[in-house]
Amino acid sequence: MKSREIRQSFLDYFAQRDHRVFPSAPLVPHGDATLLFTNAGMVPFKNVFLGAEAAEAPRAASSQKCLRVSGKHNDLENVGPSRRHHTFFEMLGNFSFGDYFKEEAIAFAWELVTGVWQLPKEHLFATVFETDDEAHDLWGRISDLPPERILRCGAKDNFWSMGEVGPCGPCSEIFVDTDPDKPLVDWQEGDASGRYLEIWNLVFMESERREDGSLTPLPNPSIDTGAGLERLASVLQRVGSNYETDLFRPVLEAAATLAGTSYGARFEGAGSAPDTSLRVIADHLRAVTFLLADGVIPGNEGRGYVLRRILRRALRHGLRLGLEEPFLHRLVPVVEETLGGAYDELAATQEATVATVRAEEEKFLGTVASGARQLQEEIEAAREQGLAQLSGAQVFQLYDTHGMPLEVIEEIAEEERFTVDRQGFEEELEQQRKRSRAATGEGQRRLQQLQQVLTGSQEGGGEEVTATAFDGYGCTELDQAKVLRLARLTADQAVAATALSGKEGDATEGAVVLDRTVFYAEGGGQVGDVGELRWDGGRARVTDTRKNNSGVIFHLVTVLEGQLQAGQQVSLHVDSPRRHSVERNHTATHLLHAALREVLGTSVRQAGSLVAPDRLRFDFTYPRPVSDEERRRIEDLVNHWVLEAQPTRIEEQSYQEAVAAGAMALFGEKYGDVVRTVAVPGEGLRSLELCGGCHVANTGAIGPFLITAEQGIASGVRRIEAVTGAGALERVREQGAVLASVEEALGAPAAEIPARVETLRAQLKERDAELAKMRLQLVSGAGAGGGGAEEVAGVAVNLQEVPFAPVPELRNMADSLRSKQGSGVVVLGAAQPGKVMLLAAVSEDLVGRVHAGKVVKAAAQVVGGGGGGRPDFAQAGGKDADKLPEALDAAREEIRQQLEVGD
C-alpha cells in the first residue's frame, strides 16, 4: 500500500464507524504554553480530555502532523543512525471523549490491522500495563492471541503521558514481528533489537498529571490511540526501515543525486556516511518545510530557535557529503510532491519556504567560515594561558551566537590537540532552553492560571462558565452584563474571589468573567479593548481583555471605587476612539496584505501582525527588501482602495465554503466549523480573509495610509509598519516640520535640498581627506607627542600618541611609519573621551621575534580593553583615555621581553 492509501484507509475506516474526521492541526499548539510543538496526535484535543472544552463530536479521527525535538519526547539525536526515529512524523489517531472505552478501542484496532490491512495474526503481539487485568482479558477474548503473545509491561513502556503535566493513562500496544521467518526470541531481546516493532498505541486516558506529580481522575475516561504512519508504511510496504518507504525515498534519492552519491540503507551506526547524513537531511527537511508552512520563523529563541537548529543540522550533514553550496532549498519541492496531496499548505507556501530556506543556508554557510576564525582565536588565547581545553561557556557562545555546530567545533579542536568541556556546554545549552521556554510561555502561563481560577469549580458557588457572548461588533457599550466570576491578581498569582473592592489611592487588581461583553479580546493580531465597567457606587478600569481556547473572555481590571461582586449587573463602556482607531488599522492590514500579494506576488504569506490603535505592523515572507518603487505602488493601492470608499462585507459561513470562495486562512490560527469572513471589494482587487476582528464599515473611514518602515526581521521574513487616519496626518505634519527646519538651515527650498546635501557631502569628504593627509604628515615628521624611533634591545621602536582618527586612517599611519622605518616596530595610540585605539606593526624581518598581537594585548589591558591580531599587524581597544601613556609604556616593556626571550 502506498502511504497515501494507508492514511486514507485509516480515516475511512473510522469515518464509517461514526468518527468525525478532523484535519491536522498546526505544529504550533494553539494557546498552550506547556508545549513548544504538537508532539502527539491528541494534542489538539487536550482541553477536551481535561474537560476545559466541550467535544465537537464524541468520536474523532485524524492524521496529525507531529514534531518531537524537545522536552520528554526528544528524538533529534537518534535521527540518522536509527531506522525509526524522526523529528517530523504523522500520527494516525482515533479518539473517544467519554463515548467508548477499552473494549471498543481494542476491537477497532484489531479489525483494522488484521482485517483491512491483513497483517497475519501469528506475527502480532499485544502489551498491556502490568496491573491492567481488564485490558489483558479483553485482548485474549477479542484477538484470540495466545497468552504468551499478550505481555504485561511496566510504566516505562505502558503508561503514556503527553508531557511533564497533562492527560495520561495506562496504554496497550500492538507489536509486529518484522522477521517472522526466524525462530522466536524472548520479548526483551526482540524489543531491544527492533525485531518486534510497535505499530499501534491505545492509551486509556484516565488521569491528569499535575505539576506536583499527583494524578487526578479526568471527568470522563477517554480513548487516545496513535499509529505512526511512517512505521505502518514500512510494515505494509515490506521494507527494512521507515526511510525505505515512499514517504522518504524521493527526498533521499534527490539529495543523493545533488551530493553525487547513492543511498544504500546502511545502518552501521552514527558514522556510516553517507547514508546517515542523507537520512538526517531527508527527515529534517520535512520538519523544516512543515514548520515554515505553519508560520514558524527561524530565530534565536523558542520555536524559531528549534527550527534554525534543525535546519543547520541538516546543512552540517550536507557539508559532510561535500555540499558546500546552498542545496536544501532545492529539495523543498520534492517534499511537496510527496506529501502535498494530504497537506495543501505545502503548495501554498512553497515559494516562500524555498526563499527562507535559501536565506538561512547562505547565512549559515557564511557563519561556519567566520565562526571557524573565531574558534581559532579562542584556541590561540587559551593556548597562551597554558590551557588545552575550551570551556563550556566558550563552546556555547560559538554554538549559539556564531552558529557553529558542536561537531565542527570538536573536529577543529581535535586537530589543534584541544578538548571540549562537553558537560559544561550541555549545562549552558539547558540554561538557554529554560530561558527560551520561559520567554515563550510566561504570558500563556498567566492566562492558564487565570483560566483555572475563573473557569474551574469553586466552593460556595459561582455560576457555570461557558463561552462569553460577544456583542461588540456593532457597538461599544452595553447596559446590563452579569458578573459570573472574579479573581484577585497579585504579582505572582491569581486567587478566586467573591468581591473586589477599591477606593481612591488603594485600587485593586483583578480579573472578571461576564455573561456577555462588548470588549474585544486580544486575538488575530488585534490588541484587546480597554475602557470601564460601571455600577451603582463604583467603577473599574478595564486595562486589557483576553480569552482562552474555550471562548471565555477575561477582563483584566483595576477597581477604582466601590465593590464589585459576583452576580451583580454592570454596564460596559469600551474606549470608543481607541476602538475606532484599531478598526481603521485592522481593515488597512487586510488591504495591505492584498496589495503586497498584488505587487510582490502570491508567494507573500502573513507571518505575524499587530493591530494597535496607533499603528499596524505586518510581517510577511519575502526573500529581499521591498524597493522604493514597490513600496510606493503598495501604498498607492491601499490609498486608492480607501478613496473608493468600498463597503466592508462581513458574514458567517462554513469553513469549507469560505476557503472554497478564496478566503485566506492563517495556518497558525484555530478555526471552527463556522467562520467569519471579512471581504473588501475593489477595482481589479479584492480582499477576503477569515477574521474574527473588528473592522470599519467602509474603507473611506480609514483615512490616509502611510508606510513608515520596511525591514527584514529574519531570514526570508520582512516587516512593514504603517499608520492610518489621524496617525498618518500627524506623521505627515512631523515630516513637514523637519523639512521646513532643513530648508531654513540650508537656506534653500525643498526642491534644491538633495543637490545642496550632495555638495556639502563632497566638501566634507574633501576636507576629511585633507585632514588625514595633514595627520599623516604630522606623524611621519618630527613625531607627535614626543614620539619617534628609540632603541629597545637593539631594535628600532616607534611609540607614538597620535590624533584620534578613523581606524583605516590609523592603519595607514602605522603602515607608513613601518615602511619609512624599514626594520623595527611601530605602536600607535589614539584617544578620545571614553575610547582608546591601539595599533602595532612589525617589519617582516622581525616577525619571528616580536608578535604584534601580544604587544597590543598587553597595552590594551592597561586601558581596560582587549584585542589582538596577526604577528605582523594587530589592533586593540580600551576605555581609559587617561592611561594611554602608561599603555604605550606597557607596549615597550612587552616588546623588550619578547626580544630578550628570543635572544
mmCIF file of C-alpha atoms in Angstrom, residues 296-621:
data_model
loop_
_atom_site.group_PDB
_atom_site.id
_atom_site.type_symbol
_atom_site.label_atom_id
_atom_site.label_comp_id
_atom_site.label_asym_id
_atom_site.label_seq_id
_atom_site.Cartn_x
_atom_site.Cartn_y
_atom_site.Cartn_z
ATOM 1 C CA VAL A 296 7.296 29.403 12.407
ATOM 2 C CA ILE A 297 10.145 31.784 11.547
ATOM 3 C CA PRO A 298 13.873 30.995 12.107
ATOM 4 C CA GLY A 299 15.088 32.888 15.157
ATOM 5 C CA ASN A 300 17.239 32.822 18.280
ATOM 6 C CA GLU A 301 14.672 31.704 20.839
ATOM 7 C CA GLY A 302 11.644 29.491 21.296
ATOM 8 C CA ARG A 303 10.227 27.711 18.268
ATOM 9 C CA GLY A 304 12.310 29.760 15.842
ATOM 10 C CA TYR A 305 15.471 28.585 17.606
ATOM 11 C CA VAL A 306 14.446 24.931 17.253
ATOM 12 C CA LEU A 307 13.651 25.428 13.559
ATOM 13 C CA ARG A 308 17.035 27.045 12.944
ATOM 14 C CA ARG A 309 18.786 24.263 14.845
ATOM 15 C CA ILE A 310 17.102 21.529 12.774
ATOM 16 C CA LEU A 311 17.861 23.335 9.523
ATOM 17 C CA ARG A 312 21.513 23.868 10.438
ATOM 18 C CA ARG A 313 21.935 20.242 11.492
ATOM 19 C CA ALA A 314 20.748 19.214 8.038
ATOM 20 C CA LEU A 315 23.202 21.654 6.448
ATOM 21 C CA ARG A 316 26.062 20.307 8.553
ATOM 22 C CA HIS A 317 25.350 16.815 7.247
ATOM 23 C CA GLY A 318 25.295 18.289 3.761
ATOM 24 C CA LEU A 319 28.812 19.583 4.383
ATOM 25 C CA ARG A 320 29.842 16.046 5.329
ATOM 26 C CA LEU A 321 28.634 14.945 1.900
ATOM 27 C CA GLY A 322 30.636 17.690 0.198
ATOM 28 C CA LEU A 323 27.640 20.003 -0.385
ATOM 29 C CA GLU A 324 29.366 23.304 0.322
ATOM 30 C CA GLU A 325 26.842 25.466 -1.563
ATOM 31 C CA PRO A 326 23.173 26.018 -0.629
ATOM 32 C CA PHE A 327 21.272 22.863 -1.574
ATOM 33 C CA LEU A 328 18.449 22.263 0.891
ATOM 34 C CA HIS A 329 16.050 24.721 -0.751
ATOM 35 C CA ARG A 330 16.303 22.750 -3.988
ATOM 36 C CA LEU A 331 14.740 19.745 -2.231
ATOM 37 C CA VAL A 332 11.677 21.569 -0.852
ATOM 38 C CA PRO A 333 9.570 20.845 -3.993
ATOM 39 C CA VAL A 334 10.283 17.117 -3.543
ATOM 40 C CA VAL A 335 8.665 17.211 -0.084
ATOM 41 C CA GLU A 336 5.630 18.941 -1.588
ATOM 42 C CA GLU A 337 5.401 16.297 -4.341
ATOM 43 C CA THR A 338 5.498 13.549 -1.705
ATOM 44 C CA LEU A 339 3.053 14.986 0.850
ATOM 45 C CA GLY A 340 1.343 17.925 -0.827
ATOM 46 C CA GLY A 341 -1.778 15.966 -1.686
ATOM 47 C CA ALA A 342 -2.512 15.478 2.009
ATOM 48 C CA TYR A 343 -1.373 18.921 3.170
ATOM 49 C CA ASP A 344 -2.397 21.795 0.910
ATOM 50 C CA GLU A 345 -0.326 24.307 2.893
ATOM 51 C CA LEU A 346 2.878 22.921 1.364
ATOM 52 C CA ALA A 347 1.928 24.062 -2.139
ATOM 53 C CA ALA A 348 0.521 27.368 -0.880
ATOM 54 C CA THR A 349 3.764 28.260 0.910
ATOM 55 C CA GLN A 350 6.367 26.547 -1.263
ATOM 56 C CA GLU A 351 7.817 29.678 -2.879
ATOM 57 C CA ALA A 352 8.162 31.447 0.471
ATOM 58 C CA THR A 353 9.637 28.321 2.068
ATOM 59 C CA VAL A 354 12.261 27.989 -0.664
ATOM 60 C CA ALA A 355 13.265 31.647 -0.222
ATOM 61 C CA THR A 356 13.517 31.368 3.576
ATOM 62 C CA VAL A 357 15.494 28.124 3.494
ATOM 63 C CA ARG A 358 17.939 29.514 0.953
ATOM 64 C CA ALA A 359 18.471 32.682 3.007
ATOM 65 C CA GLU A 360 19.167 30.554 6.105
ATOM 66 C CA GLU A 361 21.563 28.338 4.150
ATOM 67 C CA GLU A 362 23.572 31.287 2.866
ATOM 68 C CA LYS A 363 23.712 32.799 6.329
ATOM 69 C CA PHE A 364 24.827 29.550 7.947
ATOM 70 C CA LEU A 365 27.484 28.664 5.396
ATOM 71 C CA GLY A 366 28.944 32.141 5.830
ATOM 72 C CA THR A 367 28.757 31.711 9.598
ATOM 73 C CA VAL A 368 30.722 28.457 9.543
ATOM 74 C CA ALA A 369 33.629 30.275 7.904
ATOM 75 C CA SER A 370 33.586 33.271 10.283
ATOM 76 C CA GLY A 371 32.903 31.016 13.286
ATOM 77 C CA ALA A 372 35.929 28.893 12.450
ATOM 78 C CA ARG A 373 38.101 32.022 12.555
ATOM 79 C CA GLN A 374 36.614 32.992 15.927
ATOM 80 C CA LEU A 375 37.220 29.463 17.228
ATOM 81 C CA GLN A 376 40.850 29.627 16.140
ATOM 82 C CA GLU A 377 41.304 32.854 18.092
ATOM 83 C CA GLU A 378 39.754 31.249 21.194
ATOM 84 C CA ILE A 379 42.147 28.291 20.880
ATOM 85 C CA GLU A 380 45.193 30.562 20.491
ATOM 86 C CA ALA A 381 44.152 32.635 23.509
ATOM 87 C CA ALA A 382 43.648 29.511 25.624
ATOM 88 C CA ARG A 383 46.970 28.080 24.497
ATOM 89 C CA GLU A 384 48.769 31.266 25.603
ATOM 90 C CA GLN A 385 47.321 30.701 29.070
ATOM 91 C CA GLY A 386 48.670 27.168 29.121
ATOM 92 C CA LEU A 387 45.226 25.588 28.639
ATOM 93 C CA ALA A 388 44.280 22.666 26.397
ATOM 94 C CA GLN A 389 40.501 22.734 26.777
ATOM 95 C CA LEU A 390 37.746 25.080 25.650
ATOM 96 C CA SER A 391 35.263 25.865 28.408
ATOM 97 C CA GLY A 392 31.571 25.076 28.125
ATOM 98 C CA ALA A 393 30.793 28.799 28.037
ATOM 99 C CA GLN A 394 33.214 29.394 25.154
ATOM 100 C CA VAL A 395 31.812 26.493 23.150
ATOM 101 C CA PHE A 396 28.224 27.566 23.793
ATOM 102 C CA GLN A 397 28.955 31.120 22.609
ATOM 103 C CA LEU A 398 30.398 29.752 19.369
ATOM 104 C CA TYR A 399 27.396 27.442 19.024
ATOM 105 C CA ASP A 400 24.660 29.917 19.967
ATOM 106 C CA THR A 401 25.969 33.298 18.854
ATOM 107 C CA HIS A 402 28.094 32.296 15.874
ATOM 108 C CA GLY A 403 26.009 29.269 14.785
ATOM 109 C CA MET A 404 28.932 26.814 14.886
ATOM 110 C CA PRO A 405 27.757 23.172 15.078
ATOM 111 C CA LEU A 406 29.175 21.377 18.123
ATOM 112 C CA GLU A 407 30.612 18.606 15.943
ATOM 113 C CA VAL A 408 32.516 21.152 13.832
ATOM 114 C CA ILE A 409 33.867 22.808 16.992
ATOM 115 C CA GLU A 410 35.034 19.433 18.297
ATOM 116 C CA GLU A 411 36.647 18.496 14.969
ATOM 117 C CA ILE A 412 38.651 21.739 14.787
ATOM 118 C CA ALA A 413 39.595 21.469 18.468
ATOM 119 C CA GLU A 414 40.822 17.902 17.967
ATOM 120 C CA GLU A 415 43.009 19.000 15.065
ATOM 121 C CA GLU A 416 44.549 21.598 17.388
ATOM 122 C CA ARG A 417 45.069 18.964 20.138
ATOM 123 C CA PHE A 418 42.371 20.610 22.283
ATOM 124 C CA THR A 419 39.450 19.081 24.116
ATOM 125 C CA VAL A 420 35.965 20.499 24.681
ATOM 126 C CA ASP A 421 34.134 20.737 28.015
ATOM 127 C CA ARG A 422 31.053 18.979 26.707
ATOM 128 C CA GLN A 423 29.346 18.738 30.093
ATOM 129 C CA GLY A 424 29.745 22.480 30.605
ATOM 130 C CA PHE A 425 28.358 23.063 27.126
ATOM 131 C CA GLU A 426 25.307 20.901 27.858
ATOM 132 C CA GLU A 427 24.682 22.856 31.060
ATOM 133 C CA GLU A 428 24.838 26.150 29.160
ATOM 134 C CA LEU A 429 22.530 24.735 26.476
ATOM 135 C CA GLU A 430 19.972 23.620 29.055
ATOM 136 C CA GLN A 431 20.007 27.084 30.642
ATOM 137 C CA GLN A 432 19.323 28.590 27.222
ATOM 138 C CA ARG A 433 16.420 26.181 26.708
ATOM 139 C CA LYS A 434 14.952 27.175 30.061
ATOM 140 C CA ARG A 435 15.239 30.864 29.159
ATOM 141 C CA SER A 436 13.609 30.140 25.821
ATOM 142 C CA ARG A 437 10.709 28.255 27.382
ATOM 143 C CA ALA A 438 10.220 30.999 29.952
ATOM 144 C CA ALA A 439 10.211 33.725 27.288
ATOM 145 C CA THR A 440 7.757 31.780 25.148
ATOM 146 C CA GLY A 441 5.321 30.739 27.825
ATOM 147 C CA GLU A 442 5.116 33.339 30.605
ATOM 148 C CA GLY A 443 2.110 35.184 29.227
ATOM 149 C CA GLN A 444 0.297 31.956 28.404
ATOM 150 C CA ARG A 445 1.021 30.514 31.862
ATOM 151 C CA ARG A 446 -0.520 33.590 33.415
ATOM 152 C CA LEU A 447 -3.575 33.116 31.234
ATOM 153 C CA GLN A 448 -3.774 29.413 32.082
ATOM 154 C CA GLN A 449 -3.641 30.202 35.790
ATOM 155 C CA LEU A 450 -6.448 32.700 35.313
ATOM 156 C CA GLN A 451 -8.395 30.080 33.391
ATOM 157 C CA GLN A 452 -8.110 27.558 36.213
ATOM 158 C CA VAL A 453 -9.227 30.114 38.801
ATOM 159 C CA LEU A 454 -12.031 31.675 36.779
ATOM 160 C CA THR A 455 -13.459 28.649 34.980
ATOM 161 C CA GLY A 456 -12.844 25.803 37.421
ATOM 162 C CA SER A 457 -15.253 24.660 40.117
ATOM 163 C CA GLN A 458 -15.378 26.989 43.119
ATOM 164 C CA GLU A 459 -16.532 26.365 46.651
ATOM 165 C CA GLY A 460 -19.648 28.180 47.662
ATOM 166 C CA GLY A 461 -20.935 28.948 44.226
ATOM 167 C CA GLY A 462 -20.129 30.793 41.124
ATOM 168 C CA GLU A 463 -22.219 30.165 38.067
ATOM 169 C CA GLU A 464 -21.105 27.734 35.406
ATOM 170 C CA VAL A 465 -18.755 29.425 32.966
ATOM 171 C CA THR A 466 -19.153 28.872 29.236
ATOM 172 C CA ALA A 467 -18.026 30.848 26.192
ATOM 173 C CA THR A 468 -18.687 34.558 26.676
ATOM 174 C CA ALA A 469 -21.223 36.081 24.272
ATOM 175 C CA PHE A 470 -19.534 38.900 22.318
ATOM 176 C CA ASP A 471 -21.900 41.696 21.283
ATOM 177 C CA GLY A 472 -19.291 44.278 20.390
ATOM 178 C CA TYR A 473 -19.018 44.199 16.609
ATOM 179 C CA GLY A 474 -21.637 46.892 16.172
ATOM 180 C CA CYS A 475 -21.376 48.774 19.455
ATOM 181 C CA THR A 476 -19.019 49.740 22.259
ATOM 182 C CA GLU A 477 -21.469 49.995 25.180
ATOM 183 C CA LEU A 478 -23.763 47.558 26.972
ATOM 184 C CA ASP A 479 -26.134 48.399 29.811
ATOM 185 C CA GLN A 480 -26.572 45.042 31.522
ATOM 186 C CA ALA A 481 -23.931 42.348 31.903
ATOM 187 C CA LYS A 482 -23.765 39.881 34.750
ATOM 188 C CA VAL A 483 -20.579 39.207 36.725
ATOM 189 C CA LEU A 484 -20.038 35.431 36.767
ATOM 190 C CA ARG A 485 -16.590 35.034 38.310
ATOM 191 C CA LEU A 486 -13.931 37.222 39.927
ATOM 192 C CA ALA A 487 -10.240 36.780 40.703
ATOM 193 C CA ARG A 488 -7.822 38.946 42.652
ATOM 194 C CA LEU A 489 -4.426 39.369 40.956
ATOM 195 C CA THR A 490 -1.114 39.790 42.728
ATOM 196 C CA ALA A 491 2.372 39.947 41.266
ATOM 197 C CA ASP A 492 2.701 36.177 41.036
ATOM 198 C CA GLN A 493 -0.697 34.551 41.371
ATOM 199 C CA ALA A 494 -4.443 34.710 40.819
ATOM 200 C CA VAL A 495 -6.871 33.887 43.648
ATOM 201 C CA ALA A 496 -10.617 33.291 43.315
ATOM 202 C CA ALA A 497 -12.730 35.999 44.943
ATOM 203 C CA THR A 498 -16.397 36.779 45.555
ATOM 204 C CA ALA A 499 -15.826 40.559 45.608
ATOM 205 C CA LEU A 500 -13.196 43.135 44.659
ATOM 206 C CA SER A 501 -13.077 46.476 46.463
ATOM 207 C CA GLY A 502 -11.303 49.682 45.599
ATOM 208 C CA LYS A 503 -11.062 53.259 46.680
ATOM 209 C CA GLU A 504 -9.078 56.363 45.850
ATOM 210 C CA GLY A 505 -5.394 55.689 46.417
ATOM 211 C CA ASP A 506 -5.973 51.969 47.036
ATOM 212 C CA ALA A 507 -7.081 50.300 43.806
ATOM 213 C CA THR A 508 -7.393 46.522 43.466
ATOM 214 C CA GLU A 509 -6.110 44.496 40.512
ATOM 215 C CA GLY A 510 -8.315 41.680 39.347
ATOM 216 C CA ALA A 511 -9.992 39.779 36.529
ATOM 217 C CA VAL A 512 -13.679 39.454 35.697
ATOM 218 C CA VAL A 513 -15.742 36.992 33.638
ATOM 219 C CA LEU A 514 -19.124 38.298 32.413
ATOM 220 C CA ASP A 515 -22.007 36.509 30.757
ATOM 221 C CA ARG A 516 -21.708 38.857 27.758
ATOM 222 C CA THR A 517 -19.411 41.667 26.702
ATOM 223 C CA VAL A 518 -18.620 44.319 24.096
ATOM 224 C CA PHE A 519 -14.910 44.264 24.951
ATOM 225 C CA TYR A 520 -12.920 42.582 22.172
ATOM 226 C CA ALA A 521 -10.366 40.080 23.492
ATOM 227 C CA GLU A 522 -6.860 40.114 22.030
ATOM 228 C CA GLY A 523 -6.646 37.811 19.028
ATOM 229 C CA GLY A 524 -5.645 37.597 15.382
ATOM 230 C CA GLY A 525 -3.087 40.358 15.918
ATOM 231 C CA GLN A 526 -5.689 42.830 17.246
ATOM 232 C CA VAL A 527 -4.999 44.163 20.730
ATOM 233 C CA GLY A 528 -7.585 43.765 23.457
ATOM 234 C CA ASP A 529 -10.041 46.570 24.254
ATOM 235 C CA VAL A 530 -9.770 48.880 27.264
ATOM 236 C CA GLY A 531 -12.455 51.004 28.937
ATOM 237 C CA GLU A 532 -14.596 50.884 32.073
ATOM 238 C CA LEU A 533 -17.101 48.754 33.987
ATOM 239 C CA ARG A 534 -19.607 50.832 35.962
ATOM 240 C CA TRP A 535 -22.227 50.061 38.584
ATOM 241 C CA ASP A 536 -24.087 51.912 41.285
ATOM 242 C CA GLY A 537 -21.438 53.275 43.607
ATOM 243 C CA GLY A 538 -18.422 52.023 41.762
ATOM 244 C CA ARG A 539 -16.322 51.682 38.653
ATOM 245 C CA ALA A 540 -13.366 49.657 37.406
ATOM 246 C CA ARG A 541 -10.922 50.430 34.641
ATOM 247 C CA VAL A 542 -10.526 47.611 32.095
ATOM 248 C CA THR A 543 -6.803 47.530 31.283
ATOM 249 C CA ASP A 544 -6.818 44.582 28.867
ATOM 250 C CA THR A 545 -9.094 41.865 27.506
ATOM 251 C CA ARG A 546 -8.043 38.248 26.863
ATOM 252 C CA LYS A 547 -9.733 34.924 26.163
ATOM 253 C CA ASN A 548 -8.990 31.223 26.399
ATOM 254 C CA ASN A 549 -9.442 28.440 23.848
ATOM 255 C CA SER A 550 -12.992 27.829 25.025
ATOM 256 C CA GLY A 551 -14.046 31.387 24.223
ATOM 257 C CA VAL A 552 -14.241 32.578 27.849
ATOM 258 C CA ILE A 553 -13.273 36.270 27.916
ATOM 259 C CA PHE A 554 -11.266 37.644 30.840
ATOM 260 C CA HIS A 555 -11.468 41.360 31.610
ATOM 261 C CA LEU A 556 -8.337 42.492 33.447
ATOM 262 C CA VAL A 557 -9.471 45.323 35.698
ATOM 263 C CA THR A 558 -8.394 47.848 38.294
ATOM 264 C CA VAL A 559 -11.235 48.522 40.726
ATOM 265 C CA LEU A 560 -11.032 52.253 41.366
ATOM 266 C CA GLU A 561 -14.008 52.741 43.709
ATOM 267 C CA GLY A 562 -16.832 50.727 45.226
ATOM 268 C CA GLN A 563 -17.202 46.964 45.479
ATOM 269 C CA LEU A 564 -17.593 44.636 42.504
ATOM 270 C CA GLN A 565 -19.407 41.435 43.460
ATOM 271 C CA ALA A 566 -20.168 38.148 41.736
ATOM 272 C CA GLY A 567 -23.755 38.079 40.490
ATOM 273 C CA GLN A 568 -24.247 41.823 40.160
ATOM 274 C CA GLN A 569 -25.096 43.742 36.975
ATOM 275 C CA VAL A 570 -22.624 46.188 35.443
ATOM 276 C CA SER A 571 -22.597 48.487 32.415
ATOM 277 C CA LEU A 572 -19.769 48.241 29.894
ATOM 278 C CA HIS A 573 -18.033 51.175 28.202
ATOM 279 C CA VAL A 574 -15.282 50.470 25.685
ATOM 280 C CA ASP A 575 -12.865 53.308 24.890
ATOM 281 C CA SER A 576 -14.598 54.153 21.583
ATOM 282 C CA PRO A 577 -11.982 56.446 19.978
ATOM 283 C CA ARG A 578 -9.318 53.824 20.637
ATOM 284 C CA ARG A 579 -11.502 51.015 19.237
ATOM 285 C CA HIS A 580 -12.241 53.025 16.075
ATOM 286 C CA SER A 581 -8.513 53.615 15.558
ATOM 287 C CA VAL A 582 -7.931 49.887 15.932
ATOM 288 C CA GLU A 583 -10.671 49.156 13.391
ATOM 289 C CA ARG A 584 -9.067 51.507 10.849
ATOM 290 C CA ASN A 585 -5.723 49.798 11.270
ATOM 291 C CA HIS A 586 -7.227 46.310 11.133
ATOM 292 C CA THR A 587 -9.055 46.816 7.859
ATOM 293 C CA ALA A 588 -5.962 48.570 6.485
ATOM 294 C CA THR A 589 -3.923 45.480 7.423
ATOM 295 C CA HIS A 590 -6.185 43.328 5.234
ATOM 296 C CA LEU A 591 -5.805 45.787 2.356
ATOM 297 C CA LEU A 592 -2.035 45.881 2.842
ATOM 298 C CA HIS A 593 -1.894 42.076 2.683
ATOM 299 C CA ALA A 594 -3.795 42.065 -0.614
ATOM 300 C CA ALA A 595 -1.639 44.884 -2.009
ATOM 301 C CA LEU A 596 1.566 43.039 -1.101
ATOM 302 C CA ARG A 597 0.387 39.935 -2.935
ATOM 303 C CA GLU A 598 -0.579 42.057 -5.950
ATOM 304 C CA VAL A 599 2.770 43.872 -6.145
ATOM 305 C CA LEU A 600 5.214 41.229 -4.879
ATOM 306 C CA GLY A 601 3.420 38.040 -5.914
ATOM 307 C CA THR A 602 1.237 35.393 -4.340
ATOM 308 C CA SER A 603 4.210 33.797 -2.550
ATOM 309 C CA VAL A 604 3.781 36.520 0.066
ATOM 310 C CA ARG A 605 2.360 34.932 3.193
ATOM 311 C CA GLN A 606 1.486 36.523 6.502
ATOM 312 C CA ALA A 607 3.960 35.659 9.252
ATOM 313 C CA GLY A 608 2.508 37.756 12.058
ATOM 314 C CA SER A 609 0.755 41.043 12.711
ATOM 315 C CA LEU A 610 -0.042 43.661 15.311
ATOM 316 C CA VAL A 611 -3.127 45.840 15.094
ATOM 317 C CA ALA A 612 -2.893 48.621 17.681
ATOM 318 C CA PRO A 613 -4.656 51.997 17.945
ATOM 319 C CA ASP A 614 -1.560 53.988 16.949
ATOM 320 C CA ARG A 615 -0.078 51.770 14.223
ATOM 321 C CA LEU A 616 -0.185 48.473 12.389
ATOM 322 C CA ARG A 617 2.619 46.000 11.859
ATOM 323 C CA PHE A 618 2.606 43.253 9.246
ATOM 324 C CA ASP A 619 5.219 40.503 8.915
ATOM 325 C CA PHE A 620 5.365 38.549 5.682
ATOM 326 C CA THR A 621 7.532 36.066 3.857
#
